[in-house]
Structure formats: structure tokens, C-alpha cells
Coordinates of C-alpha atoms in Angstrom, one line a residue:
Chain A
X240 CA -5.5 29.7 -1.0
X241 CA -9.4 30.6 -1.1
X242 CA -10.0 34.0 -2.4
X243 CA -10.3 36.6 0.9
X244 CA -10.6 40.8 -0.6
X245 CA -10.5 43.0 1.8
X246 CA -11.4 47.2 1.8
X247 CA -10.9 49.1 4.8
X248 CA -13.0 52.4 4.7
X249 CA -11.6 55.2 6.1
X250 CA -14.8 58.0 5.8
X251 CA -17.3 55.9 8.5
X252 CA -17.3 56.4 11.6
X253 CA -15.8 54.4 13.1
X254 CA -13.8 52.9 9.9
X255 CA -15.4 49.6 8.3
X256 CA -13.7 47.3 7.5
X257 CA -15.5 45.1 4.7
X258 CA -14.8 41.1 4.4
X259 CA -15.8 39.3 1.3
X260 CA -14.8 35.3 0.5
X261 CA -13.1 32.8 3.0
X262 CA -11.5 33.3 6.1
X263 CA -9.7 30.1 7.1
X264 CA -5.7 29.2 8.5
X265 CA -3.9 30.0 5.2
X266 CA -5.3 33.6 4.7
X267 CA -6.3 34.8 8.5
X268 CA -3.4 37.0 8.5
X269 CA -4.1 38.9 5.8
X270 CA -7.4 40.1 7.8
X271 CA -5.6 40.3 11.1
X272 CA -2.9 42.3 9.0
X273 CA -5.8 44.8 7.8
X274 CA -7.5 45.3 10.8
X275 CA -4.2 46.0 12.9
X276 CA -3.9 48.9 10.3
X277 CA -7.0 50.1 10.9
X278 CA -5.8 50.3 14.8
X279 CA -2.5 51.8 14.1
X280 CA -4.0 54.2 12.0
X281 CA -6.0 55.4 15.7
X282 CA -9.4 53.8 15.5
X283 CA -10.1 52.8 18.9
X284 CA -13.4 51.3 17.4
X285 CA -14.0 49.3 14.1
X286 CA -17.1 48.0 12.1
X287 CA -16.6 44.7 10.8
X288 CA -18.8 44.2 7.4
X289 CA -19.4 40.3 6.9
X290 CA -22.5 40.0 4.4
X291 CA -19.8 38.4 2.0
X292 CA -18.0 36.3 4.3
X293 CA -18.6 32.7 2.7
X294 CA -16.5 31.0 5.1
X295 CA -15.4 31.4 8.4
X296 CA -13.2 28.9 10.5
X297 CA -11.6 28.9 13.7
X298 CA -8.9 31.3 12.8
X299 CA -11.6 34.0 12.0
X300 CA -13.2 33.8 15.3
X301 CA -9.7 33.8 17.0
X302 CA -8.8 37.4 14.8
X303 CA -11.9 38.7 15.8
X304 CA -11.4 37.7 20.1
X305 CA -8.0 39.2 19.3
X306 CA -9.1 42.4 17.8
X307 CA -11.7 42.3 20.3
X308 CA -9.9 42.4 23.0
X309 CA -7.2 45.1 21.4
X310 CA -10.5 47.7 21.0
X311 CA -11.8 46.4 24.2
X312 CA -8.7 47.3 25.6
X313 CA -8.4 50.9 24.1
X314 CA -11.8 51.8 25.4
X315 CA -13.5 51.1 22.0
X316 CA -16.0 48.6 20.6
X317 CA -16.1 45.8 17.8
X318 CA -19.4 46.2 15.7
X319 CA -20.6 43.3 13.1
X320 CA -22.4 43.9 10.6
X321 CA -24.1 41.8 7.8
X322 CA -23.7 38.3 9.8
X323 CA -25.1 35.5 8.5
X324 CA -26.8 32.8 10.6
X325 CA -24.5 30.6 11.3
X326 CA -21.8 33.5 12.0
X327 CA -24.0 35.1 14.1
X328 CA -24.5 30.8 15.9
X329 CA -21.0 31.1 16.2
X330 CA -20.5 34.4 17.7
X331 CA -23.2 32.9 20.5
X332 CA -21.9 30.0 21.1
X333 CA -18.1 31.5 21.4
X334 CA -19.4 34.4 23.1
X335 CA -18.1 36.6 21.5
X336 CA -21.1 38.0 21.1
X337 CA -20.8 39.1 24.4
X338 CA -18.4 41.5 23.9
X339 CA -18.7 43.1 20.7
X340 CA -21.9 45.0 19.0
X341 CA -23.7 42.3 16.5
X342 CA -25.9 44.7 14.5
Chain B
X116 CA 12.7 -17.9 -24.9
X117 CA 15.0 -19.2 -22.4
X118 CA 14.5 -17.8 -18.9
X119 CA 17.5 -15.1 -19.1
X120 CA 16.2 -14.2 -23.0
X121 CA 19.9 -12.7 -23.5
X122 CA 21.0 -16.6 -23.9
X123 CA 18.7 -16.6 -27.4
X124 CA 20.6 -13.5 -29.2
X125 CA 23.9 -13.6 -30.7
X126 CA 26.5 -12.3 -27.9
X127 CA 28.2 -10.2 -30.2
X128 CA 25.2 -7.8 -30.7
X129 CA 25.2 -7.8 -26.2
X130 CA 27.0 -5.1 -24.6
X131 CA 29.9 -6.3 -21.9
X132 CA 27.6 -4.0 -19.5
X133 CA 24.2 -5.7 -20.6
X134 CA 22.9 -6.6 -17.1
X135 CA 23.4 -2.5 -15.7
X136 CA 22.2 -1.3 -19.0
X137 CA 19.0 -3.5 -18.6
X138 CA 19.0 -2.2 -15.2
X139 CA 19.1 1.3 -16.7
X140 CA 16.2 0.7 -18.9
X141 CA 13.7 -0.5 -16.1
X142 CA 15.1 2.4 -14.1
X143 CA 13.0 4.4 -17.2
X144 CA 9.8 2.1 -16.8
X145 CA 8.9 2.8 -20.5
X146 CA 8.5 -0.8 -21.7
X147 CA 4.9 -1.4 -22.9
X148 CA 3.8 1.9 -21.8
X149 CA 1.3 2.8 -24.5
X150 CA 2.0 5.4 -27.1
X151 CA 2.8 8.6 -26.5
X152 CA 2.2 11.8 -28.1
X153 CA 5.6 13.4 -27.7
X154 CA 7.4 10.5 -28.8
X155 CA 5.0 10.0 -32.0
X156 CA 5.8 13.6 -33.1
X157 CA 9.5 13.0 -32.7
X158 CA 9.5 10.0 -35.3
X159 CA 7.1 11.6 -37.8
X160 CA 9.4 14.5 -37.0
X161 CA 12.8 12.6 -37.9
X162 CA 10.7 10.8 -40.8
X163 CA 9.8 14.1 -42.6
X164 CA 13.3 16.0 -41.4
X165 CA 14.9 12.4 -42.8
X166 CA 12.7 12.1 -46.0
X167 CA 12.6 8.2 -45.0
X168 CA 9.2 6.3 -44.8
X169 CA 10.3 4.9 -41.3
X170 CA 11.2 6.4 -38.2
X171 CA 11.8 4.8 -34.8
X172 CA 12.1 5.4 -31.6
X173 CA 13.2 1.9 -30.0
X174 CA 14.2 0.4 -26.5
X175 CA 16.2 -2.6 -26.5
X176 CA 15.1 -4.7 -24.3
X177 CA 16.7 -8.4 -23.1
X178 CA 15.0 -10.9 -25.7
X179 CA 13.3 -8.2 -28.0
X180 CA 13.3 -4.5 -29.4
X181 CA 10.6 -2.4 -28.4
X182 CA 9.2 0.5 -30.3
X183 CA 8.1 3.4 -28.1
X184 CA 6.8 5.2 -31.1
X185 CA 7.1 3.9 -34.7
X186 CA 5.9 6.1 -37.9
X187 CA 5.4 4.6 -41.4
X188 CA 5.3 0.5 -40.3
X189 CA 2.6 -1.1 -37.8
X190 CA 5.3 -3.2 -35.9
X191 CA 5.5 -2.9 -32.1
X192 CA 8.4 -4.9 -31.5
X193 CA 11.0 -7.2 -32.9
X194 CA 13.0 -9.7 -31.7
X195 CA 16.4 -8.5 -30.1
X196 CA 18.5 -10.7 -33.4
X197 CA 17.6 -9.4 -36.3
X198 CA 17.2 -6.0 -34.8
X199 CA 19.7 -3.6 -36.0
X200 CA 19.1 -1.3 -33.5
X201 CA 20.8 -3.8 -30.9
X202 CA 23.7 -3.0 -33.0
X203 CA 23.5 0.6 -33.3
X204 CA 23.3 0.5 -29.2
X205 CA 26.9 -0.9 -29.0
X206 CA 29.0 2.5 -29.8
X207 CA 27.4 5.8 -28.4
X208 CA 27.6 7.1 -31.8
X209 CA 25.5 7.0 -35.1
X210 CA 25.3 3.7 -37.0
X211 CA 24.3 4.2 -40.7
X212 CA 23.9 1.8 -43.1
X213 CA 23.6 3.3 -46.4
X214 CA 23.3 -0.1 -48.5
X215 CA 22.0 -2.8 -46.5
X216 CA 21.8 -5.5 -49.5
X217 CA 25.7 -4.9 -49.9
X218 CA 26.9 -3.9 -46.4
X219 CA 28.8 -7.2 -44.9
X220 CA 27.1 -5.8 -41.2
X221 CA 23.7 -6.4 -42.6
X222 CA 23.2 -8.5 -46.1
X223 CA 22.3 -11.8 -43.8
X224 CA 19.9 -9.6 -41.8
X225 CA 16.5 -11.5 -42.3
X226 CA 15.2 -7.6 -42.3
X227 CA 17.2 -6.7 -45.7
X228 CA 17.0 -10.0 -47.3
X229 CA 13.6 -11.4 -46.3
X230 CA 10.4 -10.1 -47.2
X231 CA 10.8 -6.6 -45.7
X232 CA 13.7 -5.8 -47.6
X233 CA 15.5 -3.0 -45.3
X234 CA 17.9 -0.9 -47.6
X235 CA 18.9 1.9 -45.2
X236 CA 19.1 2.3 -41.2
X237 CA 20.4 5.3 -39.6
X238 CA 20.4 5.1 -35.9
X239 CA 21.4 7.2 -32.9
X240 CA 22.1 5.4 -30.0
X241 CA 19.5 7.0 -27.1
X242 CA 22.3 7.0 -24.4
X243 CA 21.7 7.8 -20.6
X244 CA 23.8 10.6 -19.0
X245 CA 25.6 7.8 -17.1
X246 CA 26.6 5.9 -20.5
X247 CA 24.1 3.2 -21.1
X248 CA 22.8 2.6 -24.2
X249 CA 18.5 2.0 -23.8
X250 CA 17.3 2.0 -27.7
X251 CA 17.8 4.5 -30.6
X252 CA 16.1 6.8 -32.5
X253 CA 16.1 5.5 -36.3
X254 CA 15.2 6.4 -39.8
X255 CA 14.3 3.3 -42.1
X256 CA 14.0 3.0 -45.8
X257 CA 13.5 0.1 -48.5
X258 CA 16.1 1.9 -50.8
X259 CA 19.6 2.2 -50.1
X260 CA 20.2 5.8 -50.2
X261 CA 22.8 8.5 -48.8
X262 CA 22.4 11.1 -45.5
X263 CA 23.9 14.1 -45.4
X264 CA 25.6 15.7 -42.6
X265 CA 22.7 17.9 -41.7
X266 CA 20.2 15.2 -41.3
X267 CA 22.3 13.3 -39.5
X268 CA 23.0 16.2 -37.2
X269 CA 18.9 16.5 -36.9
X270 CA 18.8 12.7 -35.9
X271 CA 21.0 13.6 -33.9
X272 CA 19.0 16.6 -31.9
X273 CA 16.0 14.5 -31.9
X274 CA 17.4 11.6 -30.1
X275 CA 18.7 14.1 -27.5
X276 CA 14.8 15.2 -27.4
X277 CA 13.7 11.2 -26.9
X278 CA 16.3 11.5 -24.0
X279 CA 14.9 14.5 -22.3
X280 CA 11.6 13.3 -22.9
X281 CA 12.6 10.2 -21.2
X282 CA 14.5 12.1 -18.6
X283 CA 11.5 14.0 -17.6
X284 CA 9.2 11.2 -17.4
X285 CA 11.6 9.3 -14.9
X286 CA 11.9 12.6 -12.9
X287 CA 7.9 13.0 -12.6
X288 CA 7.6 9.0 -12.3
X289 CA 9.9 9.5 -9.1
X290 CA 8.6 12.4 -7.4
X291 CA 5.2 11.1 -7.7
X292 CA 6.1 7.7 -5.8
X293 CA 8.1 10.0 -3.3
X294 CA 5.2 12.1 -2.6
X295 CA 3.3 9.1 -2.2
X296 CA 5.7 7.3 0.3
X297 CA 5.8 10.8 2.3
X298 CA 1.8 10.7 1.9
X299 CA 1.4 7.4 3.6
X300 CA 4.4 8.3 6.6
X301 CA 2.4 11.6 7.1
X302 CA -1.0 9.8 6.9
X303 CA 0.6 7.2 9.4
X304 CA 2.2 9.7 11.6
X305 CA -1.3 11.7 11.9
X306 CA -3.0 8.3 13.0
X307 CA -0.6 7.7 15.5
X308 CA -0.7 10.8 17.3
X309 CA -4.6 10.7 16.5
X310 CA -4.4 7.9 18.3
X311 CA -3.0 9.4 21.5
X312 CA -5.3 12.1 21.5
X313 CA -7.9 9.8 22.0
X314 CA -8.6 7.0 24.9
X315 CA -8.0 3.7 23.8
X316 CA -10.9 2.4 25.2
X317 CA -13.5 4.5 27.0
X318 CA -13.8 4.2 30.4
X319 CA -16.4 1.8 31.8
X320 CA -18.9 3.6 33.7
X321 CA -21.3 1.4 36.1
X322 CA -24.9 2.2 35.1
X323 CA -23.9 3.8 32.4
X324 CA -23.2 3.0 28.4
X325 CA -20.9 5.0 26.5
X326 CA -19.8 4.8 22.9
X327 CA -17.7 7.1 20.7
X328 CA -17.6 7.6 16.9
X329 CA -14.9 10.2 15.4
X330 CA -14.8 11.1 12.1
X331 CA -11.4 12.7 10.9
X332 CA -11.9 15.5 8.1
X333 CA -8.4 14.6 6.8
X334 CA -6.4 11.3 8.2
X335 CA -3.4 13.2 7.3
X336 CA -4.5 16.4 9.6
X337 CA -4.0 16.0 12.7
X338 CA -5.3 18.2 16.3
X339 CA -8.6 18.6 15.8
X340 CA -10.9 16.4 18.1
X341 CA -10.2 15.1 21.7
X342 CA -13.1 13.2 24.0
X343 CA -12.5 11.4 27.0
X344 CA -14.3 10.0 30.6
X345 CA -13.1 9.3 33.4
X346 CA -13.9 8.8 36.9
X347 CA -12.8 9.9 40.6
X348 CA -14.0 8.3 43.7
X349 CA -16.8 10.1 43.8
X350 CA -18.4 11.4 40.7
X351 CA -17.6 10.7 36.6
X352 CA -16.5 13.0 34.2
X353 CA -17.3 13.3 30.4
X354 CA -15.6 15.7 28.0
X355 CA -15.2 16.7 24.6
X356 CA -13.6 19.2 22.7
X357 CA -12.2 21.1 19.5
X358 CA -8.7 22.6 18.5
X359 CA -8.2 25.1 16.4
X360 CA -6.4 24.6 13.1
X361 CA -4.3 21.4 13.0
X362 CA -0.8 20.6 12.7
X363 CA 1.7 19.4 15.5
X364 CA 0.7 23.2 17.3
X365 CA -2.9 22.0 17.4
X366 CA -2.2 18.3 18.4
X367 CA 0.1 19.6 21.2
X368 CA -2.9 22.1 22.5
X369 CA -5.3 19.1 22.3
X370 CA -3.2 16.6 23.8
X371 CA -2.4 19.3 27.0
X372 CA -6.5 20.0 27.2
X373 CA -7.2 16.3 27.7
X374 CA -4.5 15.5 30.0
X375 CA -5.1 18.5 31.8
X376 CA -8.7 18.0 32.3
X377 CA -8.7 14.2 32.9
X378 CA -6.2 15.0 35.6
X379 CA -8.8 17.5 37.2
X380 CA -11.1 15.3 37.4
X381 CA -9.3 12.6 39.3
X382 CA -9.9 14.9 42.3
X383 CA -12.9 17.2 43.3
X384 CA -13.5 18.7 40.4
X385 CA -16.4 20.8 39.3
X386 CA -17.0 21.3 35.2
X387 CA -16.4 25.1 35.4
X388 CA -13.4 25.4 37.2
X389 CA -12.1 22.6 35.4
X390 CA -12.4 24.9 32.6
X391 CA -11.3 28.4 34.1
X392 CA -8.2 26.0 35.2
X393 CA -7.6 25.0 31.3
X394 CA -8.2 28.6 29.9
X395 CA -5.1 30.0 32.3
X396 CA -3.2 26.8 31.0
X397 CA -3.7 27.7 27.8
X398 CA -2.9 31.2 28.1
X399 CA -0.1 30.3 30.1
X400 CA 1.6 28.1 27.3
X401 CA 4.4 29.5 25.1
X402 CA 3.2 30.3 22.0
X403 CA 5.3 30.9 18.8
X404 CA 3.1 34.0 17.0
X405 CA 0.0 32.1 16.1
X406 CA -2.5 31.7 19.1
X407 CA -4.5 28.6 19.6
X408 CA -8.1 28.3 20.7
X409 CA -10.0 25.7 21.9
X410 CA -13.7 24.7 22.9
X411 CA -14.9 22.1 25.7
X412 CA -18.2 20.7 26.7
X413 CA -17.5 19.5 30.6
X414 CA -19.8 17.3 32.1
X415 CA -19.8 15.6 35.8
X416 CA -22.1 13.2 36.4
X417 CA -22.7 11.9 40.3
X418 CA -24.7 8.9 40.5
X419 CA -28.0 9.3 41.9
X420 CA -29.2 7.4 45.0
X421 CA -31.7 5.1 43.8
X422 CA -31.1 5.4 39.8
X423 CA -29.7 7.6 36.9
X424 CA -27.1 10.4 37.7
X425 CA -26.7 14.4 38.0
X426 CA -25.2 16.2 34.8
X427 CA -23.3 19.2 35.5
X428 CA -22.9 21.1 32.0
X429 CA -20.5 23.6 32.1
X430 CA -19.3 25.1 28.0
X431 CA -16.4 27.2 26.9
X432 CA -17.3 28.0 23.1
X433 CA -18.7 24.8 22.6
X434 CA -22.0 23.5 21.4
X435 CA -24.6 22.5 24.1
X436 CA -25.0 18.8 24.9
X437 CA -28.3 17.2 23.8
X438 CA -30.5 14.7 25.8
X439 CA -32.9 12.0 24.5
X440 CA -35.1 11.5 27.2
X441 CA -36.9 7.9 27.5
X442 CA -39.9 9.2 26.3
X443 CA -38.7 10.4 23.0
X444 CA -38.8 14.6 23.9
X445 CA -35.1 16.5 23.1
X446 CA -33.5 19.2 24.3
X447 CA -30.7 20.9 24.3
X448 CA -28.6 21.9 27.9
X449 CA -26.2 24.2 29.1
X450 CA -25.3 28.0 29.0
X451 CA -22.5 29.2 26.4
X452 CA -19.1 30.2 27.9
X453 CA -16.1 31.5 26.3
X454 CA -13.5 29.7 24.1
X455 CA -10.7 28.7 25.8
X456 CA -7.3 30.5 25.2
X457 CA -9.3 34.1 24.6
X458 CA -10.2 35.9 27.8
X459 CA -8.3 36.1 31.3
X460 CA -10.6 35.9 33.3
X461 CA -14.0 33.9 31.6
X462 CA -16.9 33.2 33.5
X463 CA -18.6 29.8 33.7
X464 CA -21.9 28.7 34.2
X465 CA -23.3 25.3 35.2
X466 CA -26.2 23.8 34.2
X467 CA -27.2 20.8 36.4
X468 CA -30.3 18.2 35.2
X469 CA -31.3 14.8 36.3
X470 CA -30.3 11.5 34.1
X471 CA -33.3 8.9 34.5
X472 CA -33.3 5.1 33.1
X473 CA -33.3 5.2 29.3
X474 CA -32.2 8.3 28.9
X475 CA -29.1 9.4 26.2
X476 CA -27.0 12.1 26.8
X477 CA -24.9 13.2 23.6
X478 CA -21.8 15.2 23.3
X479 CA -20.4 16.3 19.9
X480 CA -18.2 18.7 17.7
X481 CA -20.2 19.5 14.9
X482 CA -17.5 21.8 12.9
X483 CA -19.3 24.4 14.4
X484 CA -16.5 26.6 14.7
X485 CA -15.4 25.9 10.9
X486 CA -19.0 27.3 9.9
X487 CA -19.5 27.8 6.3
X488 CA -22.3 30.5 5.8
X489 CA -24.2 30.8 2.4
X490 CA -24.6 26.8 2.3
X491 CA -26.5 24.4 4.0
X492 CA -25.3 24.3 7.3
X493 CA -26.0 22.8 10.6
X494 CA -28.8 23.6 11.9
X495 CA -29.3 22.6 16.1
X496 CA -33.5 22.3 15.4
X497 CA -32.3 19.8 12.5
X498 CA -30.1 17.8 14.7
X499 CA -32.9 17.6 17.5
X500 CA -35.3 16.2 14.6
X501 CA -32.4 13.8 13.8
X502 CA -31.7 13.1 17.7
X503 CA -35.8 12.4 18.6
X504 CA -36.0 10.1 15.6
X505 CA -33.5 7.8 17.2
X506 CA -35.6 7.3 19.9
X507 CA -35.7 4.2 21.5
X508 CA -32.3 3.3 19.5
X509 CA -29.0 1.6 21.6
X510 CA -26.4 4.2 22.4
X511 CA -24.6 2.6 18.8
X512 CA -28.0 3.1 17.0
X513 CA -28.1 6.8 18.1
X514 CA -24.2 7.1 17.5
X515 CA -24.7 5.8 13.9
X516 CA -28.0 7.8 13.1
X517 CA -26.3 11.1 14.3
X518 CA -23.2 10.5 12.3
X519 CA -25.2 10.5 9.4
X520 CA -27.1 13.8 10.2
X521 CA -23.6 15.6 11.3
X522 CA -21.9 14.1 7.8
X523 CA -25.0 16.0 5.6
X524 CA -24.8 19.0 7.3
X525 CA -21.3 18.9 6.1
X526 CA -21.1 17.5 2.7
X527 CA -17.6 18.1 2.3
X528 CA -16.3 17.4 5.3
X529 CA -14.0 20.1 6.0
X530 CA -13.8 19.5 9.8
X531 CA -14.1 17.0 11.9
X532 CA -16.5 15.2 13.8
X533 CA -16.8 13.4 17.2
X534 CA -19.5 12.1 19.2
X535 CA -19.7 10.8 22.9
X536 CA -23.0 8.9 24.0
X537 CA -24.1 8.0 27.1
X538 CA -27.2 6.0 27.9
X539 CA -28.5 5.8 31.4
X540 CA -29.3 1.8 32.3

């Protein structure tokens, strides 16, 4: 399983929630795990730090339409930060860019 | 050597069970296997443990006796005859000879009283846990000499060792052919249902030339891909498309996007609500915790009056088509949509353009959604630079030449990658 460390920051408004190594099928649930917490901890709105996100496949960008839609939904916003090109391609061309904040 | 070998050794040195005990031994696939460290530590092991110049480990084979490991002598076999260790085999207990010159069993052996001049053998018989006797572990020497009890009990814990050794290697020598013989089934299974998610043969569109190249990541994944045309009374429909993850899950959502939207198009279809139509499919489906997504380039083409055809681009998540026009200029068409299987209620745009003689329209899954980021990646300008230098080449040419681009921009491979191209006549 590639390496995926995640560190949820509590003290930023709203929380950020930093990413660092691959995101693919066999560890997507660990970041879908962490940002849930982040929800059920009452953020209505979370920042999603990328810059060290080597990786991304399809089950990253279904997480983040997921957790999209659950801040969406509560009246908050997604925010990415730190997006490399081609995550930033993919965001476009998904759409996704659409409905969150890229920064 | 006669043709059964046993026929050549004396019968009273063959076990009444010889043909499952040779059965046993092939079952261990040791014979002229080359040395082996484990073994080789045993018999300098037993040697030292021994105090005998010699040790053994031997496998008694139908005509000869093979040594797996031998310390203190450079002999890799013998024949089975003279072999005492054919003897030792017969009884699953130690066979010692402590005077070979004098002991009746041995003094004709051409080992004691030829040249070599054996004067002591001490064998264990290395017995299977189903009681068939493959070789021994031995100790040799040129004196006739004595072993005490704990020696012989060491011999005895050794041989065990051999047999665990052996035991081991069968166990690791089967698993490994299992796991290849469920490799190939999986690999064969995945091709199959590959093979359904894809037409057989494409469609033959009049005025039109269409090839179609896909590239598996893995032959053993399967779910990734789909393309397909197809044609209603009216108009002509092109699509391609990319599942998330693979597995049966992701084979099933493929299979369901393609049938759904080659159904659509058998009526009056138009590329975006073919796709809003798919996205509450999708939604619709049962799924078992993990959600599916999925991205589609639609296009309809309605032949013109006099030549060439009308593209209507419509995209949910996917990347935009690209044309090669006859004169050699690129570009790249549509407006981005959703990915399917995300929002309720997605809006999609469509893009129409004209198709003229000579040009090539190209549809394609790049991997995009399985992006890497710090590496070299695919780059759309890049693939244009690729595209216009195919100009002028047959829809193959142009299939071939963007294969190539595609593969670099993912060196190791870890999607896949299809291509649909259309060239107007």
C-alpha cells in the first residue's frame, strides 16, 4: 500500500486538512476516514492542503465530490490548496473545480 | 540402462513399494537440482557432528543414487548397485555399518573392496511423512570405526532437518505453480469480460473510417475502458469512456454505461441527455459502500448534405476530443461536464463543429483521472504536437503514432489507455 500521512489541523480556520504521498483504491479510505472527522467534529468548511500529494487516482477525486457535496450540503465550502498541475487539470476537466475554492 | 533402470539393480536392494516411492521422489522435484546451501551445511554439519570425512545427503533414484549435497568426496551420483544407501532406504531406521571389510552386508561392495575402500557407512533413511523412503542422510569413512549413541541421535536430527528442508521446498514449489494456474484463470477471466466490454468489431460507418486501439494497464484488471459507435436511422454515435477503479464493481459500471448509452442512441438521442440519462442510472444503481464514478466523451455525428458530418461533443469529466483537420491545424473541442455518478442534477453542454473530407476526429482516455503529479505527465499542448505531426497519416497511422505519445506520458503504465479515430472520407 503506497505511503498516504495525513494531519488534520484543528487551529485554521476553517480546519486544514494536509495530504502528503499517494492517494489511490487501497488507501482512499483512510483520507475519506480523516476528513469525515473533521465534519463530525462541526466544520462545515475544510481546507484541503495538496502540495505533497504525489499521486492522485480516481478514488481521490471521488472523496473529494463526496466531501464536496457533504460541505456543499451543510452550507460550507471545500478549499484546495497547494494543487499541482495536473491536479488542478483534473479538477477542470471533472469539474469539480466548479464547486469547490482552488486557491 | 534398460528402459525401466530398476531391471539393472539387484531386486533385493528394491523396495516392494518401488514404483510409489519413485513416485514420492518426483513429487519432491529435487533430482539434478543444483546445490543447495541448506543442504551443504547439513552434511558438513553431520561430517564435523560425525567426525567422518564424508557426509551425504542422497536421493535414490530408479537406476542411480543422487547426492543432493555431498561434503568431503567430489562424486555426484552413483549407480543405484553398489550404493549402500539403497540399502539403508529399505527399513525406516538407521543402517550402520561399522566394519565394512568384515560385515557379510557389505565385503563384496565394489565401494569397500575396490579402490575406494569404504570402511564405515551410517545412514538414516530420509523418510516421507506418508512412509516412503527418498534417500538418506550418511556419514562415510575409509576406517572402520564405532558411533555412539549421541551421534547417531544427531544423524538422526539432521536427517529430520533434510526432510523439513525438503518439505518446505515442495510446499513453496506448489504454491508457486498454484498461484500461477490462478494467475492465468484470473488473467483469462479479465480478457474475457474485457472482451465484452468492448465491441467486437466497430461499427461500419458510411463515409467514415474508424479504428480502435486499447491498451490494458494490467490484463488481469479488469473495468477500466469502454468505447463503442453505433448508429440510428438518422444520425451516428461515438463514445468513450473510463471507470473508476477495477474489479468485477467497475466492470459491471462499465458494462451498464455502454449498454445504456448504445441503447440511447438507437433512438433520438442528443449527447447530453444521453449523459444526464447515465448520471441518474448510475446514481440509481445499488451500491455496496464504495461509490463508482465514471467519465464519457459523447459524440453524434449527422451526416452532412453534400460531404463530412456534424459533431455534437457533449463531456462528463472526460478529456475533450481532438481534431486533425485536413490541413494539418489541431484543436481541441468541447466544454467540461461533470463525472458521472457525482452530482444529481449535472448540467451538459454541447459543442457542435463541422467534419470536412480528410479530417480525423480522436477520442481517448489518457489516465487522466489516475494523474500522477510531480512527474512527467500528460500534457494536452504535448498531445496536440504529437496529434499535428500525424498529419496526413491513415486513421491506423494516427492511432499508432498517438499510442506512442499516450504510452510516454505514462511510462509505467498505471492506467489504461483507449483510442477511437475517425477519419472523414
Amino acid at each position: 500500500m503506497p505511503e498516504l500521512v495525513l494531519e488534520t489541523e484543528q487551529t485554521t480556520d476553517p480546519p486544514t486538512v494536509r495530504v502528503a504521498g499517494e492517494i489511490d483504491l487501497s488507501n482512499g479510505s483512510l483520507l475519506s476516514d480523516a476528513l469525515d472527522r473533521a465534519f463530525d467534529a462541526g466544520a462545515s468548511s475544510l481546507c484541503l492542503d495538496l502540495s505533497e500529494v504525489t499521486y492522485m487516482d480516481s478514488t481521490g477525486l471521488g472523496i473529494l465530490a463526496v466531501a464536496t457535496n457533504r460541505a456543499v450540503g451543510g452550507g460550507g465550502t471545500i478549499t484546495v490548496v497547494g494543487a499541482s498541475a495536473l491536479i488542478r487539470r483534473l479538477l477542470k476537466v471533472s469539474q469539480l473545480d466548479t464547486v469547490m475554492e482552488v486557491a | 540402462m534398460t528402459a525401466s533402470g530398476v531391471a539393472d539393480v539387484d531386486p533385493a536392494i528394491v523396495p516392494a513399494d518401488e514404483k510409489e516411492r519413485m513416485a514420492a521422489v518426483r513429487r519432491y522435484d529435487i533430482l539434478d537440482t543444483p546445490p543447495d546451501g541448506a543442504f551443504d551445511r547439513v552434511t558438513a554439519l553431520a561430517a564435523r557432528l560425525c567426525d567422518t570425512p564424508i557426509a551425504i545427503v542422497s536421493i535414490v533414484d530408479s537406476d542411480r543414487i543422487w547426492f543432493k549435497s555431498h561434503h568431503g568426496v567430489e562424486v555426484d551420483q552413483i549407480d543405484r548397485d553398489p550404493g549402500l544407501c539403497a540399502s539403508a532406504i529399505l527399513n525406516d531406521a538407521p543402517w550402520v555399518v561399522e566394519d565394512a571389510q568384515a560385515d557379510p552386508r557389505t565385503l563384496a561392495n565394489p565401494l569397500v573392496a575396490g579402490d575406494f575402500g569404504l570402511g564405515f557407512y551410517a545412514g538414516i533413511p530420509l523418510t516421507t511423512s506418508d512412509g516412503y523412503g527418498l534417500g538418506t542422510l550418511c556419514v562415510l569413512d575409509y576406517e572402520a570405526r564405532t558411533m555412539d549413541a549421541e551421534q547417531l541421535a544427531h544423524l538422526g536430527d539432521l536427517a529430520a532437518v533434510v526432510m523439513d528442508e525438503l518439505e518446505l521446498r515442495r510446499a513453496a514449489l506448489h504454491s508457486i505453480e498454484l498461484e500461477s494456474e490462478q494467475r492465468h484463470t484470473a488473467e483469462a477471466l479479465a480478457r474475457l469480460l474485457q472482451e465484452s466490454l468492448l465491441p467486437a468489431e466497430l461499427l461500419a460507418i458510411e463515409g467514415l473510417e474508424l479504428v480502435a486501439r486499447y491498451l490494458p494497464a494490467d490484463s488481469a484488471r479488469v473495468g477500466g475502458d469502454f468505447y463503442d459507435a453505433f448508429s440510428s436511422a438518422t444520425s451516428h454515435g461515438l463514445v468513450i469512456g473510463d471507470v473508476s477503479g477495477h474489479g468485477p464493481r467497475s466492470a459491471a459500471l462499465t458494462s451498464q454505461a455502454r449498454h445504456t448509452l448504445h441503447a440511447l442512441g438507437q433512438g433520438v438521442w442528443s449527447p447530453a441527455s444521453s449523459l444526464t440519462q447515465l448520471n441518474r442510472t448510475i446514481l440509481e444503481a445499488p451500491t455496496a459502500g464504495e461509490r463508482r464514478f465514471c467519465t464519457v466523451a459523447a459524440v453524434r455525428l449527422d451526416p452532412g448534405r453534400d460531404t463530412g458530418f456534424t459533431a455534437t461533443v457533449a463531456l462528463a469529466g472526460h478529456p475533450q476530443p481532438l481534431i486533425l483537420r485536413a490541413d494539418g491545424s489541431v484543436e481541441a473541442v468541447g466544454s467540461f461536464g461533470p463525472f458521472l455518478g457525482w452530482q444529481q442534477q449535472p448540467v451538459y453542454e454541447e459543442h457542435a463543429m463541422h467534419l470536412g473530407a480528410g479530417d480525423t476526429f480522436v477520442l481517448y482516455t489518457d489516465g487522466l483521472i489516475d494523474g500522477r503529479a510531480g512527474q512527467e505527465h500528460l500534457d494536452e499542448r504535448a498531445l496536440l504536437a504529437a496529434l499535428a505531426a500525424l498529419s496526413g497519416g491513415t486513421p491506423d497511422q494516427v492511432a499508432d503514432g498517438l499510442l506512442t505519445a499516450l504510452e510516454s506520458f505514462d511510462a509505467d503504465q498505471r492506467d489504461d489507455i483507449a483510442l477511437l479515430v475517425a477519419q472523414v472520407r
